[in-house]
mmCIF file of C-alpha atoms in Angstrom:
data_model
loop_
_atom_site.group_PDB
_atom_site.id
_atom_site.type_symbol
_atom_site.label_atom_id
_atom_site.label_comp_id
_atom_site.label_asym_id
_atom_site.label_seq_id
_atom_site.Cartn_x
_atom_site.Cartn_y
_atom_site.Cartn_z
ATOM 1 C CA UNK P 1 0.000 0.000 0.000
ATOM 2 C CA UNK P 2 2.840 2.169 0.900
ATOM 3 C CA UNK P 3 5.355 0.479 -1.561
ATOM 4 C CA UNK P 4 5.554 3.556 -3.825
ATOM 5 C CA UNK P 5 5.149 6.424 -1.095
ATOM 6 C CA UNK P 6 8.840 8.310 -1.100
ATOM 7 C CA UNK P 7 9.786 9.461 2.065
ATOM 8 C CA UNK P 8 12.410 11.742 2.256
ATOM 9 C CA UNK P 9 13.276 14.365 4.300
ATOM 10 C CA UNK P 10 10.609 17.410 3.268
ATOM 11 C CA UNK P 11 7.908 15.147 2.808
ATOM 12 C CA UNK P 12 8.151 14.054 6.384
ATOM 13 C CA UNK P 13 9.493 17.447 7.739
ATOM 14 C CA UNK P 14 5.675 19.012 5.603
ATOM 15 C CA UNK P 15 3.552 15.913 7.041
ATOM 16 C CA UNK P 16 4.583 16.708 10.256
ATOM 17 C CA UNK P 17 4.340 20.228 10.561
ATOM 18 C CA UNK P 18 0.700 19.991 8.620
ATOM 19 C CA UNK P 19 -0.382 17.463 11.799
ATOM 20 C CA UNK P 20 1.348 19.643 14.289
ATOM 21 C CA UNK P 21 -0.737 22.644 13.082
ATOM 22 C CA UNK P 22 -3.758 20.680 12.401
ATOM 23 C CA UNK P 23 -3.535 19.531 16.199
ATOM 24 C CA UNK P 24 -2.488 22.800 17.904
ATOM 25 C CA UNK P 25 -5.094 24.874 16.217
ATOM 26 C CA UNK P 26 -8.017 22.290 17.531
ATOM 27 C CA UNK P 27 -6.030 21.665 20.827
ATOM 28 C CA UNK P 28 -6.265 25.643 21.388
ATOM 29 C CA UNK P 29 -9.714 25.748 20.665
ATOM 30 C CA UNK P 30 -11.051 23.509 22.468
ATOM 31 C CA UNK P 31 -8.420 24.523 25.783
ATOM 32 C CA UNK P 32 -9.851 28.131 25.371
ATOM 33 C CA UNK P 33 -13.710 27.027 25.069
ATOM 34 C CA UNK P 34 -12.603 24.002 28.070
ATOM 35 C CA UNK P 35 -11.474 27.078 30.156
ATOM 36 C CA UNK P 36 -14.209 29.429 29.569
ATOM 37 C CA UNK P 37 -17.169 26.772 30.440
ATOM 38 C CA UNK P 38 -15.810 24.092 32.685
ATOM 39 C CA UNK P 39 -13.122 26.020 34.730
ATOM 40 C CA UNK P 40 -15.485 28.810 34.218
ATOM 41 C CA UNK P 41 -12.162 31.133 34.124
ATOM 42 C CA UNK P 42 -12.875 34.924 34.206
ATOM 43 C CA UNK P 43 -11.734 37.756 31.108
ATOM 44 C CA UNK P 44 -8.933 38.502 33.745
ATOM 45 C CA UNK P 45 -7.911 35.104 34.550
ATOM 46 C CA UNK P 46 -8.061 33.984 30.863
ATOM 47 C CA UNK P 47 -5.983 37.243 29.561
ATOM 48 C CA UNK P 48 -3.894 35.676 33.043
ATOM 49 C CA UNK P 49 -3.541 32.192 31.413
ATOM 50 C CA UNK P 50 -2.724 33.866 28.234
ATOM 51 C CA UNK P 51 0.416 35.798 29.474
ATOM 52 C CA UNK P 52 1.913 33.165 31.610
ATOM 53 C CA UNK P 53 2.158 30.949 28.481
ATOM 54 C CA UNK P 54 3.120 33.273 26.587
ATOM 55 C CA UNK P 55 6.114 34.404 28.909
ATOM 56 C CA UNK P 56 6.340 30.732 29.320
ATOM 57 C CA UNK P 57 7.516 30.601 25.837
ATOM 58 C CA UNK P 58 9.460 33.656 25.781
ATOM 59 C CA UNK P 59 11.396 32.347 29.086
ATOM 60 C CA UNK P 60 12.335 28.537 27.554
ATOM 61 C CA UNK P 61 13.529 29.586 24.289
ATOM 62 C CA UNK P 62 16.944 29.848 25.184
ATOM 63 C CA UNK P 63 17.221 26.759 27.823
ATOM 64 C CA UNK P 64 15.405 25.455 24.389
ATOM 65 C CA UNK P 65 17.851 26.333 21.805
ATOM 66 C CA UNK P 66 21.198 24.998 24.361
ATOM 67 C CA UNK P 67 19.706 21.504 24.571
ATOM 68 C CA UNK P 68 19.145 21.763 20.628
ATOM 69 C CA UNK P 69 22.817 22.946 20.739
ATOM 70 C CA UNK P 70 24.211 20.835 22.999
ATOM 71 C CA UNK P 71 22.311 17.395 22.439
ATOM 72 C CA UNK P 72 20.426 17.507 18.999
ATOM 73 C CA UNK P 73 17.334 19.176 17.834
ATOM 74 C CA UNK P 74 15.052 16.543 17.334
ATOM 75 C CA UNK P 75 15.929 15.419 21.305
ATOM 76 C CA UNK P 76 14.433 19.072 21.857
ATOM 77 C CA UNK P 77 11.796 18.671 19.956
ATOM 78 C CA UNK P 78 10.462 15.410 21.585
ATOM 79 C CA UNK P 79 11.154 17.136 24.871
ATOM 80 C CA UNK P 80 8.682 20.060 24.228
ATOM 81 C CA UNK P 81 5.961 17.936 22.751
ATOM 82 C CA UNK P 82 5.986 15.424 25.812
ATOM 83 C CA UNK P 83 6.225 18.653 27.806
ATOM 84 C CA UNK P 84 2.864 20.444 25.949
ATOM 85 C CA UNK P 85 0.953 16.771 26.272
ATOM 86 C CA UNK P 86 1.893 16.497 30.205
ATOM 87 C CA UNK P 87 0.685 20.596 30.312
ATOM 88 C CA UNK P 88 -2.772 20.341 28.523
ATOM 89 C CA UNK P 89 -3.267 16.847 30.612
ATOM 90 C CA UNK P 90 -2.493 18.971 33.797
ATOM 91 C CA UNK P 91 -4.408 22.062 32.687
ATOM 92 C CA UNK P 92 -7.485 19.283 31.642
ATOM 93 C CA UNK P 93 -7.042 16.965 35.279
ATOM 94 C CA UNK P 94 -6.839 20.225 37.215
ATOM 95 C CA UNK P 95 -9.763 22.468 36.367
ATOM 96 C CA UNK P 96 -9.628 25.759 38.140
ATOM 97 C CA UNK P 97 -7.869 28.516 38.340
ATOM 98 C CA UNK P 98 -4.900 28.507 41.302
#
């Protein structure tokens, strides 16, 4: 079935970036509607959420870029995907605000 499917190098680097958008952008979604109905987060403690992830990011890029330095890139890039699945299981076990 597969037999005549070439994988090199930018069809797997496309597929996976496609899927990792694809699953971000619903992921998102549904996090933002999951907080505003079940946690039943506030305007001020969503723009809250907001800013702590996104000084979250702005904080680990560099920690980020040594271990992609150091180590290899795609060992960084498994580490933040296992790290985003254990924070949106948190962030869905835990369902409040502090």
């Amino acid at each position: 079935m597969f037999s005549n499917l070439k994988l090199n190098a930018r069809t797997v680097y496309i597929f996976i970036e496609f899927s990792a958008s694809v699953f971000f952008a619903m992921m998102f979604t549904v996090t933002s509607l999951y907080e505003a109905t079940v946690a039943g987060l506030t305007p001020v403690q969503l723009i809250l959420v907001g800013t702590t992830l996104e000084i979250s990011a702005f904080v680990f890029e560099v920690p980020t870029g040594i271990v992609a330095d150091v180590y290899s890139r795609r060992s960084s890039i498994i580490i933040g995907y296992i790290l985003m699945g254990l924070g949106f299981l948190i962030e869905g076990l835990f369902p409040s605000f502090l």
